[in-house]
Amino acid sequence: MALISALQQARAAYQPKLPTVLAENGPFVTLVEGAATQSVADQEAIAGLFANTYGLPTITFAPGPQKELPAIKVGVILSGGQAPGGHNVIAGLFDGLKALNEDNELYGFLGGPSGLTSNKYRVLTEEIVDEYRNTGGFDIICSGRTKLETEEQFETVAANCKALGISALVVIGGDDSNTNACLLAEWMKAQGKGIQVIGCPKTIDGDLRNDQIEISFGFDTATKVYSELIGNIMRDANSARKYWHFIKLMGRSASHIALECALQTHANYCLISEEVEAKGMTLAGIVADLAATVKARALAGNNFGIVLVPEGLIEFIPSLGVLIGELNDLLAEGSATAAEFAKLAGLAEQIPFAAGKLSPAAAGTFAGLPDTLKGQLMADRDPHGNVQVSKIETEKLLADMVAAVLKKDAEYKAAGGKFSAQTHFFGYEGRCAAPSNFDADYCYSLGYTAATLIAAGRTAYMASVRNVASPACEWEAGGTPLTMMMNMERRHGHDCPVIRKALVELDGKPFQTFAANRERWATETEYMYPGPIQYFGPTEVCDAANLTLMLERG
Ligand code: FBP
């Protein structure tokens, strides 16, 4: 028998909240269609590539009549990095399907998209689903990062689904996984396979969002966990008064996580990659500014502080961004240079090889970096062609560079300045946390919405639940066409259709709030200690959503 903690036992009984239209009507709703939609950019190219699924209308649900529907079988995958609440998406999907017809069946394909091609699955029963309600993790069916994009893979998926009698698939994933879901939906439609594909917006990074998708699930819980940990470190720093903590936070390219944690904790310094890029800042410039903050605090007698570093920072420093872009092309899967590179033995051979193939400007930037960083920048790309920023130790690089600057600063030393750094990387600590009430409710609603869209015969949609800064009863459920979120981007050396990542908007309220306060947070010690996520208690403590959402949506 599985071991269950006391909290897990109590949490299993939590009934997630649904938008009123679904709470009162179940999945029996009428679909209200908006106007035809367009992709966010590159309309002509996207329309050409998605001839069968482009331009669909947005959908919202209104109360509808109870219907008798034939039993169906639906497949589901969890794709990409873990995010709190994935199990609740599956629970919502399961409950929605069972409400439609008790004989409906849900097949969970194992290990992410590869489960669909290898045909590895488990039929999800009530007993299995009950074990995972309101828990963190993706372990009910596990996840993976295999890409689904070739005709051959699509043929295999269709054949496997046909053999099992599956007529709809739900892809729970981030921007790249939902891009693949869109390609799959288009192919199924073009080939007349009769298999629907619905996506769900997952990622702790918070970068899968737009006018329709207000937030991706997992962001709320993960940022609350990181903010709790940062708060704990702040208490420690403020007690010992001898360390500067450099904390790198997951989030890939976007700095949403770092920004949210800065807002929650009032860290002394937080870099926002999008601002670094907009201002054209250099690595040396960032280090100089950081060192100046450390010095100012030292002159006030505070040889301690907290620095937050977004995971993707390095890509946003313009000169390094150019270098990474060139390295991406050089190491693009299937390219001749990547094949040559793969034969080289270690950094001693790889560094001169890469340096010799770069443009003069990029080669100059490359030459100025420490060898460990050069190696991290050349390390394997993920299956979608992205640099694995989680493996680049920017927090250590910055701490070392700040130390080097301060070492030469006579005034700092004369004032008794002492710089001792501790480095941390928070990412995996939060990705599988038990979902906050917000994520538990939001995820369950997304899954239930996906079941409802399937029952309505829709394909190439992302389940969307909107107005989520309001209480759950006021949430609005529906669907957003996947093609609506797309644009063309360069991947693996080619221009491809992909869902556009949402980066931090510098004129948005979350950044503006941070910018209005950061000077004070840098010099004063105004730490906030958010404490652990609460699941029971007053609604303002346990149901409150993250600050990014509240500031953006009011
Ligand atoms: P997704 O984009 O798949 O949701 O992944 C999020 C993330 O946690 C990033 O923040 C991080 O850079 C990456 O996954 C780490 O990848 P891995 O799990 O493969 O180590």
Coordinates of C-alpha atoms and ligand atoms in Angstrom, one line a residue:
M1 CA 0.0 0.0 0.0
A2 CA 1.3 3.5 -0.9
L3 CA 2.5 5.5 2.1
I4 CA 0.4 8.6 2.6
S5 CA 1.3 11.5 4.9
A6 CA -1.3 13.1 7.2
L7 CA -1.4 16.2 5.0
Q8 CA -1.9 14.1 1.9
Q9 CA -4.8 12.3 3.5
A10 CA -6.5 15.5 4.5
R11 CA -5.7 17.0 1.1
A12 CA -7.2 14.0 -0.8
A13 CA -10.6 15.1 0.5
Y14 CA -10.3 18.6 -1.0
Q15 CA -12.9 19.2 -3.7
P16 CA -11.5 21.7 -6.3
K17 CA -13.7 24.6 -7.2
L18 CA -15.0 24.9 -10.8
P19 CA -16.3 27.9 -12.8
T20 CA -20.1 28.2 -12.1
V21 CA -21.1 27.2 -15.6
L22 CA -19.3 23.8 -15.1
A23 CA -20.2 23.4 -11.4
E24 CA -23.9 23.8 -12.2
N25 CA -24.2 22.1 -15.6
G26 CA -21.3 19.7 -15.6
P27 CA -19.9 19.3 -19.1
F28 CA -23.3 19.9 -20.7
V29 CA -22.9 23.4 -22.0
T30 CA -23.5 25.4 -25.1
L31 CA -20.5 26.7 -27.0
V32 CA -20.6 30.5 -27.7
E33 CA -18.2 31.3 -30.6
G34 CA -16.3 34.5 -30.9
A35 CA -15.0 36.0 -34.2
A36 CA -12.5 34.1 -36.4
T37 CA -9.0 34.5 -35.0
Q38 CA -5.5 35.2 -36.4
S39 CA -2.1 34.1 -35.3
V40 CA -0.2 36.6 -33.2
A41 CA 2.3 37.2 -36.1
D42 CA 3.3 35.9 -39.4
Q43 CA -0.3 35.3 -40.4
E44 CA 0.3 34.3 -43.9
A45 CA 3.0 31.7 -43.1
I46 CA 0.9 30.2 -40.2
A47 CA -2.3 30.1 -42.2
G48 CA -0.4 28.3 -45.0
L49 CA 1.0 25.7 -42.6
F50 CA -2.3 25.1 -40.8
A51 CA -4.8 25.1 -43.6
N52 CA -7.3 23.0 -41.7
T53 CA -7.1 24.5 -38.2
Y54 CA -6.2 28.2 -38.8
G55 CA -8.7 31.0 -38.0
L56 CA -11.0 29.1 -35.6
P57 CA -13.1 31.2 -33.3
T58 CA -12.6 31.6 -29.6
I59 CA -15.1 29.7 -27.5
T60 CA -16.8 30.3 -24.1
F61 CA -19.3 28.0 -22.4
A62 CA -22.8 28.9 -21.5
P63 CA -25.4 26.6 -19.7
G64 CA -26.6 23.9 -22.1
P65 CA -29.0 21.0 -22.1
Q66 CA -28.2 17.6 -20.7
K67 CA -27.5 15.1 -23.5
E68 CA -26.9 11.4 -24.0
L69 CA -23.6 10.9 -25.7
P70 CA -22.0 7.7 -27.0
A71 CA -19.1 6.4 -24.9
I72 CA -15.6 7.5 -26.1
K73 CA -12.0 6.7 -25.2
V74 CA -9.6 9.6 -24.7
G75 CA -5.8 9.6 -24.3
V76 CA -3.8 12.0 -22.2
I77 CA -0.1 12.8 -21.9
L78 CA 1.9 15.0 -19.5
S79 CA 4.7 16.7 -21.5
G80 CA 7.9 18.5 -20.6
G81 CA 8.9 19.7 -17.1
Q82 CA 6.8 19.0 -14.1
A83 CA 4.4 21.6 -12.8
P84 CA 2.3 21.5 -9.7
G85 CA -1.3 20.5 -10.5
G86 CA -0.8 18.1 -13.4
H87 CA -2.6 15.4 -11.5
N88 CA -5.6 17.6 -11.0
V89 CA -5.8 18.3 -14.7
I90 CA -6.1 14.6 -15.2
A91 CA -8.6 14.3 -12.3
G92 CA -10.8 17.1 -13.9
L93 CA -10.5 15.5 -17.3
F94 CA -11.5 12.1 -15.8
D95 CA -14.4 13.5 -13.9
G96 CA -15.6 15.5 -16.9
L97 CA -15.5 12.4 -19.1
K98 CA -17.3 10.3 -16.5
A99 CA -20.0 12.9 -16.1
L100 CA -20.6 12.8 -19.9
N101 CA -20.9 9.1 -19.9
E102 CA -20.0 6.6 -17.2
D103 CA -18.5 4.3 -19.8
N104 CA -16.0 6.8 -21.2
E105 CA -12.4 5.7 -20.7
L106 CA -9.2 7.6 -20.1
Y107 CA -5.9 6.2 -21.3
G108 CA -2.8 7.8 -19.8
F109 CA 0.2 7.4 -22.1
L110 CA 3.4 6.9 -20.2
G111 CA 6.5 9.1 -20.1
G112 CA 5.3 12.0 -22.2
P113 CA 4.8 12.2 -26.0
S114 CA 7.0 9.1 -26.5
G115 CA 4.2 7.0 -24.8
L116 CA 2.0 7.8 -27.8
T117 CA 4.5 6.4 -30.3
S118 CA 5.7 3.4 -28.2
N119 CA 2.0 2.7 -27.2
K120 CA 2.8 2.5 -23.5
Y121 CA -0.2 3.4 -21.5
R122 CA -2.3 2.7 -18.4
V123 CA -6.1 2.9 -18.3
L124 CA -6.9 5.4 -15.6
T125 CA -9.5 4.1 -13.2
E126 CA -11.3 5.9 -10.4
E127 CA -9.1 4.1 -7.9
I128 CA -5.9 5.3 -9.6
V129 CA -7.1 8.9 -10.1
D130 CA -8.3 9.1 -6.5
E131 CA -4.8 8.3 -5.3
Y132 CA -3.4 11.4 -7.1
R133 CA -6.0 14.1 -6.5
N134 CA -4.5 17.3 -5.2
T135 CA -1.0 15.9 -5.2
G136 CA 2.1 17.3 -6.8
G137 CA 4.2 15.6 -9.4
F138 CA 3.5 13.9 -12.7
D139 CA 4.1 10.4 -11.5
I140 CA 0.6 9.1 -12.3
I141 CA 1.8 8.6 -15.9
C142 CA 5.2 10.4 -15.8
S143 CA 6.5 13.0 -18.3
G144 CA 9.1 13.3 -21.0
R145 CA 10.4 15.8 -23.6
T146 CA 10.3 13.8 -26.8
K147 CA 9.1 16.0 -29.7
L148 CA 6.2 14.8 -31.8
E149 CA 6.6 16.5 -35.2
T150 CA 7.3 14.0 -38.0
E151 CA 4.8 12.4 -40.3
E152 CA 6.1 9.0 -39.3
Q153 CA 5.4 9.8 -35.6
F154 CA 1.9 11.1 -36.4
E155 CA 1.1 8.0 -38.4
T156 CA 2.2 5.8 -35.5
V157 CA 0.1 7.9 -33.0
A158 CA -2.9 7.6 -35.3
A159 CA -2.5 3.9 -35.7
N160 CA -2.0 3.3 -32.0
C161 CA -5.1 5.4 -31.1
K162 CA -7.2 3.7 -33.8
A163 CA -6.2 0.3 -32.5
L164 CA -7.3 1.3 -29.0
G165 CA -10.4 3.0 -30.1
I166 CA -9.2 6.5 -28.9
S167 CA -10.8 9.4 -30.6
A168 CA -9.3 12.3 -28.7
L169 CA -6.0 13.3 -27.2
V170 CA -5.2 15.8 -24.5
V171 CA -1.7 17.2 -24.4
I172 CA -0.8 18.8 -21.1
G173 CA 2.3 20.9 -21.8
G174 CA 4.2 24.1 -22.3
D175 CA 4.6 26.2 -25.5
D176 CA 6.7 23.7 -27.3
S177 CA 4.5 20.7 -26.4
N178 CA 1.4 22.7 -27.4
T179 CA 3.1 23.7 -30.7
N180 CA 3.5 19.9 -31.3
A181 CA -0.2 19.4 -30.3
C182 CA -1.2 21.9 -32.9
L183 CA 0.9 20.2 -35.6
L184 CA -0.7 16.9 -34.6
A185 CA -4.2 18.4 -34.7
E186 CA -3.6 19.8 -38.1
W187 CA -2.2 16.5 -39.5
M188 CA -5.1 14.5 -38.0
K189 CA -7.6 16.9 -39.6
A190 CA -5.8 17.0 -43.0
Q191 CA -5.6 13.2 -43.0
G192 CA -9.2 12.8 -41.9
K193 CA -8.2 10.5 -39.0
G194 CA -11.1 11.6 -36.8
I195 CA -8.8 12.2 -33.8
Q196 CA -9.3 15.4 -31.8
V197 CA -6.3 17.1 -30.1
I198 CA -6.8 19.5 -27.1
G199 CA -4.0 21.3 -25.2
C200 CA -3.7 22.4 -21.6
P201 CA -1.4 25.3 -20.6
K202 CA 1.3 23.9 -18.3
T203 CA 4.6 25.4 -17.1
I204 CA 6.0 26.8 -13.9
D205 CA 7.8 29.4 -16.1
G206 CA 4.6 31.4 -16.6
D207 CA 5.6 32.1 -20.3
L208 CA 2.6 30.4 -21.9
R209 CA 0.1 33.2 -21.6
N210 CA -1.6 35.8 -23.8
D211 CA -4.8 37.7 -23.9
Q212 CA -6.7 34.4 -23.7
I213 CA -4.5 32.3 -21.5
E214 CA -4.1 34.3 -18.3
I215 CA -1.6 32.0 -16.7
S216 CA -0.1 28.6 -17.1
F217 CA -0.6 26.2 -14.3
G218 CA 2.1 25.5 -11.8
F219 CA 3.5 29.0 -11.7
D220 CA 1.5 29.9 -8.7
T221 CA 2.6 27.0 -6.5
A222 CA 6.2 27.0 -7.7
T223 CA 6.7 30.7 -7.0
K224 CA 5.1 30.4 -3.6
V225 CA 7.6 27.6 -2.8
Y226 CA 10.6 29.5 -4.0
S227 CA 9.4 32.6 -2.2
E228 CA 9.1 30.7 1.0
L229 CA 12.7 29.4 0.6
I230 CA 14.0 32.9 -0.3
G231 CA 12.2 34.2 2.8
N232 CA 13.9 31.6 4.9
I233 CA 17.3 32.5 3.5
M234 CA 16.6 36.2 4.1
R235 CA 16.0 35.4 7.8
D236 CA 19.3 33.5 7.9
A237 CA 21.1 36.3 6.1
N238 CA 19.6 38.9 8.4
S239 CA 20.5 36.8 11.4
A240 CA 24.1 36.0 10.5
R241 CA 24.8 39.2 8.5
K242 CA 27.8 37.8 6.7
Y243 CA 26.6 36.4 3.4
W244 CA 25.4 37.6 0.1
H245 CA 23.1 34.9 -1.4
F246 CA 23.0 34.6 -5.2
I247 CA 19.8 32.7 -6.0
K248 CA 19.2 31.6 -9.6
L249 CA 15.5 30.8 -10.3
M250 CA 14.1 28.6 -13.0
G251 CA 12.0 30.0 -15.7
R252 CA 13.9 29.5 -18.9
S253 CA 14.0 32.7 -21.1
A254 CA 11.3 34.6 -19.2
S255 CA 11.9 36.3 -15.9
H256 CA 8.3 35.9 -14.6
I257 CA 9.4 33.6 -11.7
A258 CA 12.2 35.9 -10.6
L259 CA 10.0 38.9 -10.8
E260 CA 7.2 37.3 -8.8
C261 CA 9.6 36.1 -6.1
A262 CA 11.1 39.6 -5.9
L263 CA 7.6 41.1 -5.4
Q264 CA 6.8 38.5 -2.8
T265 CA 10.0 38.8 -0.8
H266 CA 11.6 42.3 -1.5
A267 CA 15.0 40.9 -2.4
N268 CA 17.8 43.5 -2.4
Y269 CA 18.5 42.9 -6.1
C270 CA 16.7 41.1 -8.9
L271 CA 17.8 41.0 -12.5
I272 CA 15.1 40.9 -15.1
S273 CA 16.4 39.5 -18.4
E274 CA 13.9 41.4 -20.5
E275 CA 15.2 44.7 -19.0
V276 CA 18.8 43.7 -19.5
E277 CA 18.0 43.1 -23.2
A278 CA 16.0 46.3 -23.6
K279 CA 18.7 48.4 -22.1
G280 CA 21.4 46.6 -24.1
M281 CA 23.3 45.9 -20.8
T282 CA 26.7 44.1 -20.9
L283 CA 27.9 41.5 -18.5
A284 CA 30.5 43.9 -17.1
G285 CA 27.8 46.6 -16.7
I286 CA 25.5 44.2 -14.7
V287 CA 28.4 43.2 -12.5
A288 CA 29.4 46.9 -11.9
D289 CA 25.8 47.8 -10.9
L290 CA 25.6 44.8 -8.6
A291 CA 29.0 45.5 -7.0
A292 CA 27.8 49.1 -6.4
T293 CA 24.7 47.8 -4.5
V294 CA 26.9 45.5 -2.4
K295 CA 29.2 48.4 -1.7
A296 CA 26.4 50.8 -0.7
R297 CA 25.0 48.2 1.7
A298 CA 28.5 47.6 3.1
L299 CA 29.0 51.3 3.7
A300 CA 25.8 51.3 5.7
G301 CA 27.2 48.4 7.7
N302 CA 25.3 45.6 5.9
N303 CA 27.6 43.0 4.6
F304 CA 24.7 40.8 3.5
G305 CA 22.0 40.7 0.9
I306 CA 19.9 38.6 -1.5
V307 CA 20.3 38.7 -5.3
L308 CA 17.8 36.9 -7.6
V309 CA 19.0 35.8 -11.0
P310 CA 16.6 34.6 -13.7
E311 CA 17.7 31.4 -15.2
G312 CA 17.7 32.7 -18.8
L313 CA 19.7 35.9 -18.1
I314 CA 22.7 34.9 -20.2
E315 CA 20.6 34.7 -23.4
F316 CA 19.4 38.3 -22.9
I317 CA 22.7 40.0 -22.6
P318 CA 22.9 41.2 -26.2
S319 CA 26.4 40.1 -27.0
L320 CA 25.9 36.7 -25.4
G321 CA 22.5 36.3 -27.1
V322 CA 24.2 36.7 -30.5
L323 CA 26.9 34.2 -29.4
I324 CA 24.2 31.7 -28.3
G325 CA 22.3 32.1 -31.5
E326 CA 25.4 31.3 -33.5
L327 CA 26.2 28.3 -31.3
N328 CA 22.6 27.1 -31.8
D329 CA 23.1 27.1 -35.5
L330 CA 26.5 25.6 -35.3
L331 CA 25.2 22.7 -33.1
A332 CA 21.8 22.3 -34.8
E333 CA 20.7 18.7 -34.9
G334 CA 21.6 17.1 -38.2
S335 CA 24.0 19.8 -39.3
A336 CA 27.5 18.9 -40.6
T337 CA 29.2 21.1 -37.9
A338 CA 27.2 19.3 -35.2
A339 CA 28.4 16.0 -36.5
E340 CA 32.1 17.2 -36.5
F341 CA 31.6 18.7 -33.0
A342 CA 30.3 15.4 -31.6
K343 CA 33.6 13.7 -32.5
L344 CA 35.7 16.1 -30.5
A345 CA 37.2 15.0 -27.2
G346 CA 36.4 17.5 -24.4
L347 CA 36.7 21.3 -24.0
A348 CA 40.3 21.4 -25.2
E349 CA 39.2 20.5 -28.7
Q350 CA 35.6 21.9 -28.6
I351 CA 36.5 25.5 -27.7
P352 CA 39.0 26.2 -30.6
F353 CA 36.6 24.4 -33.0
A354 CA 33.6 26.6 -32.0
A355 CA 35.8 29.8 -31.8
G356 CA 37.0 29.2 -35.4
K357 CA 33.5 29.0 -36.8
L358 CA 32.0 32.0 -35.0
S359 CA 31.7 35.5 -36.5
P360 CA 34.4 37.9 -35.2
A361 CA 32.0 39.6 -32.8
A362 CA 30.7 36.4 -31.3
A363 CA 34.2 34.9 -31.2
G364 CA 35.4 38.0 -29.2
T365 CA 32.5 37.5 -26.7
F366 CA 33.3 33.8 -26.5
A367 CA 37.0 34.4 -25.9
G368 CA 36.2 36.6 -22.8
L369 CA 34.3 33.9 -21.0
P370 CA 35.7 31.4 -18.5
D371 CA 36.1 27.9 -19.9
T372 CA 33.4 26.4 -17.7
L373 CA 30.9 28.8 -19.1
K374 CA 32.0 28.1 -22.6
G375 CA 31.4 24.4 -22.0
Q376 CA 28.0 25.1 -20.5
L377 CA 27.0 27.2 -23.5
M378 CA 28.0 24.4 -25.9
A379 CA 26.3 21.6 -23.9
D380 CA 23.5 19.5 -25.5
R381 CA 20.4 21.5 -26.5
D382 CA 17.0 20.2 -25.4
P383 CA 14.9 18.3 -27.9
H384 CA 13.3 21.6 -29.0
G385 CA 16.7 23.2 -29.8
N386 CA 16.9 25.4 -26.7
V387 CA 20.1 25.9 -24.7
Q388 CA 19.6 24.2 -21.3
V389 CA 19.8 27.4 -19.3
S390 CA 19.2 25.4 -16.1
K391 CA 22.8 24.0 -16.5
I392 CA 24.4 27.4 -16.9
E393 CA 25.8 28.6 -13.5
T394 CA 25.1 32.3 -13.9
E395 CA 24.7 32.8 -10.2
K396 CA 28.3 31.6 -9.6
L397 CA 29.6 33.6 -12.5
L398 CA 28.0 36.8 -11.1
A399 CA 29.2 36.1 -7.6
D400 CA 32.8 35.5 -8.7
M401 CA 32.8 38.6 -11.0
V402 CA 31.4 40.8 -8.2
A403 CA 34.0 39.5 -5.8
A404 CA 36.7 40.4 -8.3
V405 CA 35.4 44.0 -8.7
L406 CA 35.2 44.5 -4.9
K407 CA 38.6 43.1 -4.4
K408 CA 40.1 46.1 -6.3
D409 CA 37.9 48.7 -4.5
A410 CA 40.0 50.5 -1.8
E411 CA 37.1 52.5 -0.4
Y412 CA 35.0 49.4 0.0
K413 CA 37.8 47.6 1.9
A414 CA 38.6 50.7 4.0
A415 CA 35.0 50.8 5.1
G416 CA 35.2 47.2 6.4
G417 CA 33.4 45.7 3.4
K418 CA 33.5 42.0 3.4
F419 CA 32.0 40.0 0.5
S420 CA 31.3 36.3 1.1
A421 CA 28.8 34.7 -1.4
Q422 CA 26.6 31.6 -1.2
T423 CA 25.0 30.4 -4.4
H424 CA 21.7 28.5 -4.9
F425 CA 19.6 27.3 -7.7
F426 CA 15.9 26.9 -7.1
G427 CA 13.9 25.0 -9.6
Y428 CA 13.3 21.3 -8.9
E429 CA 12.4 22.2 -5.3
G430 CA 9.1 23.7 -6.5
R431 CA 8.1 21.8 -9.6
C432 CA 6.4 18.9 -7.8
A433 CA 5.0 20.6 -4.8
A434 CA 1.5 19.8 -3.8
P435 CA -0.6 22.4 -5.7
S436 CA -1.8 25.5 -3.9
N437 CA -5.6 25.9 -3.7
F438 CA -5.3 28.2 -6.8
D439 CA -3.5 25.6 -8.9
A440 CA -5.6 22.7 -7.6
D441 CA -8.8 24.6 -8.6
Y442 CA -7.4 26.0 -11.9
C443 CA -5.9 22.6 -13.0
Y444 CA -9.1 20.7 -12.2
S445 CA -11.1 23.3 -14.2
L446 CA -8.7 23.1 -17.1
G447 CA -9.1 19.3 -17.2
Y448 CA -12.9 19.5 -17.0
T449 CA -12.9 22.1 -19.7
A450 CA -10.8 19.8 -22.0
A451 CA -13.4 17.1 -21.5
T452 CA -16.1 19.5 -22.4
L453 CA -14.4 20.7 -25.6
I454 CA -13.9 17.0 -26.6
A455 CA -17.6 16.3 -26.1
A456 CA -18.3 19.3 -28.3
G457 CA -16.2 17.7 -31.1
R458 CA -13.6 20.5 -31.1
T459 CA -9.9 20.0 -32.1
A460 CA -6.8 22.3 -32.2
Y461 CA -7.9 24.2 -29.1
M462 CA -6.3 24.9 -25.8
A463 CA -8.5 24.6 -22.8
S464 CA -8.8 28.1 -21.3
V465 CA -10.1 29.2 -18.0
R466 CA -10.2 33.0 -17.7
N467 CA -10.9 35.8 -15.2
V468 CA -8.8 33.8 -12.7
A469 CA -7.9 36.8 -10.5
S470 CA -11.5 36.6 -9.3
P471 CA -13.1 33.9 -7.1
A472 CA -13.4 30.6 -8.9
C473 CA -17.2 30.8 -9.2
E474 CA -16.6 33.8 -11.5
W475 CA -14.1 32.0 -13.7
E476 CA -15.0 31.7 -17.4
A477 CA -14.3 28.4 -19.2
G478 CA -13.9 27.8 -22.9
G479 CA -11.3 27.2 -25.7
T480 CA -8.6 29.2 -27.5
P481 CA -7.5 28.1 -31.0
L482 CA -3.9 26.9 -30.8
T483 CA -3.0 28.6 -34.1
M484 CA -3.9 31.9 -32.5
M485 CA -0.8 31.8 -30.3
M486 CA 1.7 31.0 -33.1
N487 CA 4.4 32.9 -34.9
M488 CA 7.5 31.9 -36.9
E489 CA 10.8 31.4 -35.0
R490 CA 14.3 30.0 -35.7
R491 CA 14.9 26.6 -34.2
H492 CA 17.6 24.1 -35.0
G493 CA 18.8 26.4 -37.8
H494 CA 15.3 26.6 -39.5
D495 CA 12.3 28.9 -39.3
C496 CA 9.4 27.0 -37.7
P497 CA 5.9 27.7 -36.5
V498 CA 5.9 27.9 -32.6
I499 CA 3.7 29.2 -29.9
R500 CA 5.1 32.6 -28.9
K501 CA 6.6 32.8 -25.4
A502 CA 5.3 35.6 -23.2
L503 CA 8.2 37.5 -21.7
V504 CA 8.0 40.0 -18.9
E505 CA 6.4 43.3 -20.2
L506 CA 8.4 46.2 -19.0
D507 CA 5.4 48.5 -19.1
G508 CA 3.2 45.9 -17.3
K509 CA 2.1 46.4 -13.7
P510 CA 4.2 43.6 -12.1
F511 CA 7.5 45.1 -13.5
Q512 CA 6.4 48.6 -12.8
T513 CA 5.6 47.8 -9.2
F514 CA 9.0 46.2 -8.8
A515 CA 10.8 49.1 -10.5
A516 CA 9.0 51.6 -8.2
N517 CA 10.3 49.8 -5.1
R518 CA 13.7 48.3 -6.1
E519 CA 15.9 51.1 -5.0
R520 CA 14.5 51.1 -1.5
W521 CA 14.6 47.3 -1.3
A522 CA 18.3 47.4 -2.4
T523 CA 19.4 49.8 0.4
E524 CA 16.9 49.0 3.2
T525 CA 16.4 45.6 4.6
E526 CA 12.6 45.3 4.0
Y527 CA 12.4 41.6 3.6
M528 CA 9.0 39.8 3.4
Y529 CA 8.7 36.3 4.7
P530 CA 5.8 34.7 2.8
G531 CA 6.1 31.4 4.7
P532 CA 4.8 28.0 3.5
I533 CA 1.8 27.5 1.3
Q534 CA -1.4 27.1 3.4
Y535 CA -4.1 24.7 2.3
F536 CA -6.5 25.3 5.2
G537 CA -7.6 28.4 6.9
P538 CA -8.9 31.9 6.0
T539 CA -9.5 32.4 2.3
E540 CA -7.1 35.4 2.1
V541 CA -4.3 33.1 3.3
C542 CA -5.0 29.9 1.4
D543 CA -6.8 31.0 -1.7
A544 CA -4.8 34.1 -2.7
A545 CA -3.3 33.9 -6.1
N546 CA 0.2 35.1 -7.0
L547 CA 1.0 38.8 -7.3
T548 CA 1.8 38.7 -11.0
L549 CA -1.7 37.6 -11.8
M550 CA -3.3 40.0 -9.3
L551 CA -1.4 43.0 -10.5
E552 CA -2.0 42.1 -14.2
R553 CA -5.6 41.3 -13.9
G554 CA -6.6 43.5 -10.9
Ligands
FBP1 P1 8.7 23.3 -19.3 O1 9.0 24.5 -20.2 O2 8.7 22.1 -20.0 O3 7.5 23.6 -18.5 O4 9.9 23.2 -18.2 C1 10.2 24.2 -17.3 C2 11.5 24.0 -16.7 O5 11.4 23.8 -15.3 C3 12.4 25.2 -16.9 O6 12.1 26.2 -15.9 C4 13.8 24.7 -16.8 O7 14.7 25.4 -17.5 C5 13.6 23.3 -17.4 O8 12.3 22.9 -17.2 C6 14.6 22.3 -16.9 O9 14.5 21.1 -17.7 P2 14.7 19.6 -17.1 O10 13.5 19.3 -16.4 O11 14.8 18.9 -18.4 O12 15.9 19.7 -16.3

